[in-house]
Amino acid sequence: MSIDTKAVLAGERLALARLLTQIENQTEDGQRALGELFPHTGNAHLIGVTGAPGTGKSSLVNQLAYHFRNPAAGEPQRVAIVAVDPSSPFTGGAVLGDRIRMTALIGDEGVFIRSMASRGSLGGLAQNTAGVVQAYDAAGYEVIIIETVGAGQSEVDIARLAHTTLVVEAPGLGDDIQAIKAGILEIADILVINKADRPGVENTERALKNMLALAHPVQRVFRHHGQRMEAQAVTDESAPMWVPPIQRTVATDGTGLPEMMEHIAAHREFLQTSGDLERRERARLANELDLRLRATLTENFQAGLKNGAYDEALEAIVKRKLSPQEAVQKLLQSK
Amino acid sequence: MSIDTKAVLAGERLALARLLTQIENQTEDGQRALGELFPHTGNAHLIGVTGAPGTGKSSLVNQLAYHFRNPAAGEPQRVAIVAVDPSSPFTGGAVLGDRIRMTALIGDEGVFIRSMASRGSLGGLAQNTAGVVQAYDAAGYEVIIIETVGAGQSEVDIARLAHTTLVVEAPGLGDDIQAIKAGILEIADILVINKADRPGVENTERALKNMLALAHPVQRVFRHHGQRMEAQAVTDESAPMWVPPIQRTVATDGTGLPEMMEHIAAHREFLQTSGDLERRERARLANELDLRLRATLTENFQAGLKNGAYDEALEAIVKRKLSPQEAVQKLLQSK
């Protein structure tokens, strides 16, 4: 079925939903439509929300959407959410696809939600998510929230899609958490301690502050001197710096959400004035170009192989007659 | 520095450690050595251990190593562990690299432990882990444990390396856990409920049983009929079937570990008698061939591009003059 890109550009929900299905199924029609829509992208603010299971990310995302729709000041913004599910790479089913969202969002035409499942192909999920984000962007959503679970490589790849990345923690989630924090701290623009009404919130905040101090040396200087210094004084670059704020929230009752919205607005402002937005856009698009290039090269190569050449090479590896390295060379030469 | 593959084959620890560093740094010497060692691989039993943060995987892995070294019956086996860390894709440092392991393992020459960090390249971590496993295998370790954190795509890719995969859960880890279970259940050969002395263990076990029943329809039949039936009766295939057992453990004091070792031995026996071992070996090696093929194709392509062609294409994307799809086609044609 061909895609009505004009209807997508006009913001028609049904046309958008159909396009998203084509993107998820990686059809040629879907890819063609994305190509046509691409000149109309680049306008949305992309917010990534990531964190370990049990931190309450989904509730937080619901609250963010609600506050963008019902702002303290200014115009309501249209919000589209893509929730990337940690579901099976084998069945392709979106486990969280049918989860219950906030009642306040139900029936709001300014909100669009889609869950994405992993399809098992290397980089496939990241590529599909990038496609969904482009479709939302072309359809005129001003804010796009990319919600991912976990802290693995694929989640980080997906976080790279965002302009502003929120890393969500919660008190008392176990002893491995510290290690994960160190990994995803570096992608965090805003740190959120959700479920902040739970015991242990002070410990979590202290741990995050210590890790921030390690990751952002300028903060360490602040601490040593006991007073605020200009970032310029302690870094080589003359560009302004962003030090991730730590915000406590209780997503279930909305505590901390107004402050959260201010942090997001401040980061957006920072991105624009510092030139960081341009740098991130370039990195984001380079990442997408690389993913597509890799996938196309592999497809073209396999399509051009002689019948049975791949199976022969695999058989030789299984029998330990060729190493995988040698098999690759042999396949490359057989062309 | 060239690698002494003879010393690796003789099981010399220092030579092995050096090779692992070359593998992690993806040097040509390291790849050449792996090629030379490959004919000597295929003898080890590969055990994958995966699960969400906070489930106590590392303690469980320590206990497994201890029990392989001090078996209830038979000869001790040499054990090598590769712990894949959820550390930063940006710094490449292994956060858990220096964590404390069980005192009982310290100084035991029959145990080798290495932590691996993500290096940010797509599929790079999975490829490096496969290399480390091959090096261990060639060095004569009889049991190789691959420990990964999380349930993302990259963790699943790594789990594909194993013959026997343990999925570790723990009681009361939060509401997102259910969704993750559904995803990694399908790769589980043995389900472990660690920290089984904690409240909520019955709920966790019930949830796992329900999910198992969905994933393994034959179990559902057992339940409906209230009696054990032959698997053959309800599936099309005449091959014997493996239904993942659920084992409670408390890794910190060793509870459930003897039973765990029996499950592992039983699964190994099943793999050999059912022909599943051959099938898994083939899939594992096909996966490695694919990863290497993809990496080599991309490297060769980029090395062959005209100077500046890639940057020009990216610039056109950033300016929205070309879609990423069109840019890929243009780069392919420019060769």
PDB file of C-alpha atoms in Angstrom, chain B residues 11-135:
ATOM      1  CA  GLY B  11      47.529 -22.429  28.701  1.00  0.00           C
ATOM      2  CA  GLU B  12      50.041 -19.778  29.811  1.00  0.00           C
ATOM      3  CA  ARG B  13      48.102 -17.033  31.569  1.00  0.00           C
ATOM      4  CA  LEU B  14      50.326 -14.122  30.622  1.00  0.00           C
ATOM      5  CA  ALA B  15      50.211 -14.982  26.904  1.00  0.00           C
ATOM      6  CA  LEU B  16      46.418 -15.320  27.138  1.00  0.00           C
ATOM      7  CA  ALA B  17      46.076 -11.975  28.930  1.00  0.00           C
ATOM      8  CA  ARG B  18      48.158 -10.292  26.224  1.00  0.00           C
ATOM      9  CA  LEU B  19      46.043 -11.828  23.488  1.00  0.00           C
ATOM     10  CA  LEU B  20      42.836 -10.618  25.179  1.00  0.00           C
ATOM     11  CA  THR B  21      44.171  -7.056  25.211  1.00  0.00           C
ATOM     12  CA  GLN B  22      44.925  -7.286  21.489  1.00  0.00           C
ATOM     13  CA  ILE B  23      41.409  -8.615  20.884  1.00  0.00           C
ATOM     14  CA  GLU B  24      39.845  -5.778  22.872  1.00  0.00           C
ATOM     15  CA  ASN B  25      41.926  -3.244  20.949  1.00  0.00           C
ATOM     16  CA  GLN B  26      40.947  -4.959  17.689  1.00  0.00           C
ATOM     17  CA  THR B  27      44.544  -5.081  16.454  1.00  0.00           C
ATOM     18  CA  GLU B  28      45.606  -6.959  13.336  1.00  0.00           C
ATOM     19  CA  ASP B  29      47.971  -9.104  15.413  1.00  0.00           C
ATOM     20  CA  GLY B  30      45.100 -10.120  17.643  1.00  0.00           C
ATOM     21  CA  GLN B  31      42.905 -11.056  14.694  1.00  0.00           C
ATOM     22  CA  ARG B  32      45.736 -13.009  13.067  1.00  0.00           C
ATOM     23  CA  ALA B  33      46.326 -14.939  16.306  1.00  0.00           C
ATOM     24  CA  LEU B  34      42.608 -15.737  16.581  1.00  0.00           C
ATOM     25  CA  GLY B  35      42.697 -17.087  13.034  1.00  0.00           C
ATOM     26  CA  GLU B  36      45.630 -19.336  13.942  1.00  0.00           C
ATOM     27  CA  LEU B  37      43.954 -20.540  17.135  1.00  0.00           C
ATOM     28  CA  PHE B  38      40.555 -21.189  15.551  1.00  0.00           C
ATOM     29  CA  PRO B  39      41.224 -24.857  14.544  1.00  0.00           C
ATOM     30  CA  HIS B  40      41.837 -25.573  18.255  1.00  0.00           C
ATOM     31  CA  THR B  41      38.430 -24.287  19.371  1.00  0.00           C
ATOM     32  CA  GLY B  42      35.044 -25.956  19.737  1.00  0.00           C
ATOM     33  CA  ASN B  43      35.760 -27.954  22.893  1.00  0.00           C
ATOM     34  CA  ALA B  44      34.477 -25.738  25.719  1.00  0.00           C
ATOM     35  CA  HIS B  45      30.988 -25.645  27.191  1.00  0.00           C
ATOM     36  CA  LEU B  46      29.792 -22.040  26.862  1.00  0.00           C
ATOM     37  CA  ILE B  47      27.450 -20.814  29.591  1.00  0.00           C
ATOM     38  CA  GLY B  48      25.722 -17.438  29.246  1.00  0.00           C
ATOM     39  CA  VAL B  49      24.452 -15.657  32.355  1.00  0.00           C
ATOM     40  CA  THR B  50      22.239 -12.623  31.795  1.00  0.00           C
ATOM     41  CA  GLY B  51      19.652 -10.611  33.703  1.00  0.00           C
ATOM     42  CA  ALA B  52      18.686  -7.148  34.856  1.00  0.00           C
ATOM     43  CA  PRO B  53      20.837  -5.040  37.180  1.00  0.00           C
ATOM     44  CA  GLY B  54      20.386  -5.925  40.844  1.00  0.00           C
ATOM     45  CA  THR B  55      19.724  -9.633  40.348  1.00  0.00           C
ATOM     46  CA  GLY B  56      23.132 -10.633  41.732  1.00  0.00           C
ATOM     47  CA  LYS B  57      24.505 -12.194  38.550  1.00  0.00           C
ATOM     48  CA  SER B  58      28.149 -11.673  39.486  1.00  0.00           C
ATOM     49  CA  SER B  59      27.806 -13.518  42.799  1.00  0.00           C
ATOM     50  CA  LEU B  60      26.027 -16.342  41.003  1.00  0.00           C
ATOM     51  CA  VAL B  61      28.806 -16.543  38.405  1.00  0.00           C
ATOM     52  CA  ASN B  62      31.373 -16.685  41.214  1.00  0.00           C
ATOM     53  CA  GLN B  63      29.466 -19.575  42.798  1.00  0.00           C
ATOM     54  CA  LEU B  64      29.230 -21.431  39.486  1.00  0.00           C
ATOM     55  CA  ALA B  65      32.990 -21.076  39.001  1.00  0.00           C
ATOM     56  CA  TYR B  66      33.586 -22.313  42.531  1.00  0.00           C
ATOM     57  CA  HIS B  67      31.389 -25.384  42.005  1.00  0.00           C
ATOM     58  CA  PHE B  68      33.043 -26.251  38.681  1.00  0.00           C
ATOM     59  CA  ARG B  69      36.399 -26.065  40.486  1.00  0.00           C
ATOM     60  CA  ASN B  70      35.132 -28.067  43.457  1.00  0.00           C
ATOM     61  CA  PRO B  71      32.610 -30.528  41.980  1.00  0.00           C
ATOM     62  CA  ALA B  72      30.503 -32.908  44.079  1.00  0.00           C
ATOM     63  CA  ALA B  73      31.702 -35.682  41.776  1.00  0.00           C
ATOM     64  CA  GLY B  74      34.245 -36.029  38.957  1.00  0.00           C
ATOM     65  CA  GLU B  75      37.254 -33.931  38.009  1.00  0.00           C
ATOM     66  CA  PRO B  76      37.507 -30.158  38.598  1.00  0.00           C
ATOM     67  CA  GLN B  77      37.108 -28.176  35.400  1.00  0.00           C
ATOM     68  CA  ARG B  78      39.064 -25.124  34.320  1.00  0.00           C
ATOM     69  CA  VAL B  79      36.786 -22.085  34.176  1.00  0.00           C
ATOM     70  CA  ALA B  80      37.196 -18.825  32.267  1.00  0.00           C
ATOM     71  CA  ILE B  81      34.817 -15.911  32.759  1.00  0.00           C
ATOM     72  CA  VAL B  82      34.190 -12.962  30.480  1.00  0.00           C
ATOM     73  CA  ALA B  83      32.110 -10.269  32.199  1.00  0.00           C
ATOM     74  CA  VAL B  84      30.608  -7.847  29.693  1.00  0.00           C
ATOM     75  CA  ASP B  85      30.240  -4.500  31.409  1.00  0.00           C
ATOM     76  CA  PRO B  86      27.509  -1.930  30.965  1.00  0.00           C
ATOM     77  CA  SER B  87      30.089   0.802  30.955  1.00  0.00           C
ATOM     78  CA  SER B  88      30.337   3.853  28.844  1.00  0.00           C
ATOM     79  CA  PRO B  89      30.519   3.598  25.076  1.00  0.00           C
ATOM     80  CA  PHE B  90      32.382   6.883  25.204  1.00  0.00           C
ATOM     81  CA  THR B  91      35.260   6.248  27.577  1.00  0.00           C
ATOM     82  CA  GLY B  92      35.688   2.542  26.921  1.00  0.00           C
ATOM     83  CA  GLY B  93      36.610   1.913  30.562  1.00  0.00           C
ATOM     84  CA  ALA B  94      35.499  -1.270  32.292  1.00  0.00           C
ATOM     85  CA  VAL B  95      33.610  -0.025  35.327  1.00  0.00           C
ATOM     86  CA  LEU B  96      33.332  -3.416  36.946  1.00  0.00           C
ATOM     87  CA  GLY B  97      36.847  -4.410  35.902  1.00  0.00           C
ATOM     88  CA  ASP B  98      38.253  -4.111  39.376  1.00  0.00           C
ATOM     89  CA  ARG B  99      35.341  -5.417  41.403  1.00  0.00           C
ATOM     90  CA  ILE B 100      36.036  -7.887  44.113  1.00  0.00           C
ATOM     91  CA  ARG B 101      35.552 -11.538  43.273  1.00  0.00           C
ATOM     92  CA  MET B 102      35.044 -14.418  45.730  1.00  0.00           C
ATOM     93  CA  THR B 103      37.988 -14.963  48.020  1.00  0.00           C
ATOM     94  CA  ALA B 104      37.773 -18.713  47.352  1.00  0.00           C
ATOM     95  CA  LEU B 105      38.659 -18.082  43.698  1.00  0.00           C
ATOM     96  CA  ILE B 106      41.681 -15.885  44.356  1.00  0.00           C
ATOM     97  CA  GLY B 107      44.945 -17.580  43.459  1.00  0.00           C
ATOM     98  CA  ASP B 108      43.189 -20.526  41.783  1.00  0.00           C
ATOM     99  CA  GLU B 109      45.175 -21.074  38.577  1.00  0.00           C
ATOM    100  CA  GLY B 110      42.217 -22.925  37.082  1.00  0.00           C
ATOM    101  CA  VAL B 111      40.120 -19.741  36.957  1.00  0.00           C
ATOM    102  CA  PHE B 112      40.624 -16.839  34.564  1.00  0.00           C
ATOM    103  CA  ILE B 113      38.487 -13.669  34.677  1.00  0.00           C
ATOM    104  CA  ARG B 114      38.322 -10.785  32.229  1.00  0.00           C
ATOM    105  CA  SER B 115      35.968  -7.792  32.097  1.00  0.00           C
ATOM    106  CA  MET B 116      35.043  -6.326  28.732  1.00  0.00           C
ATOM    107  CA  ALA B 117      33.851  -2.804  28.085  1.00  0.00           C
ATOM    108  CA  SER B 118      31.709  -1.542  25.274  1.00  0.00           C
ATOM    109  CA  ARG B 119      33.715   0.438  22.738  1.00  0.00           C
ATOM    110  CA  GLY B 120      30.785   2.075  21.075  1.00  0.00           C
ATOM    111  CA  SER B 121      31.078   0.420  17.693  1.00  0.00           C
ATOM    112  CA  LEU B 122      27.966  -1.313  16.460  1.00  0.00           C
ATOM    113  CA  GLY B 123      28.426  -5.012  17.025  1.00  0.00           C
ATOM    114  CA  GLY B 124      31.973  -4.371  18.244  1.00  0.00           C
ATOM    115  CA  LEU B 125      31.318  -5.625  21.732  1.00  0.00           C
ATOM    116  CA  ALA B 126      29.683  -8.829  20.511  1.00  0.00           C
ATOM    117  CA  GLN B 127      32.578  -9.430  18.125  1.00  0.00           C
ATOM    118  CA  ASN B 128      35.200  -8.806  20.797  1.00  0.00           C
ATOM    119  CA  THR B 129      33.383 -11.083  23.225  1.00  0.00           C
ATOM    120  CA  ALA B 130      33.300 -13.825  20.591  1.00  0.00           C
ATOM    121  CA  GLY B 131      37.055 -13.369  20.198  1.00  0.00           C
ATOM    122  CA  VAL B 132      37.673 -13.661  23.932  1.00  0.00           C
ATOM    123  CA  VAL B 133      35.556 -16.832  24.056  1.00  0.00           C
ATOM    124  CA  GLN B 134      37.615 -18.322  21.200  1.00  0.00           C
ATOM    125  CA  ALA B 135      40.856 -17.459  22.967  1.00  0.00           C
TER     126      ALA B 135
END
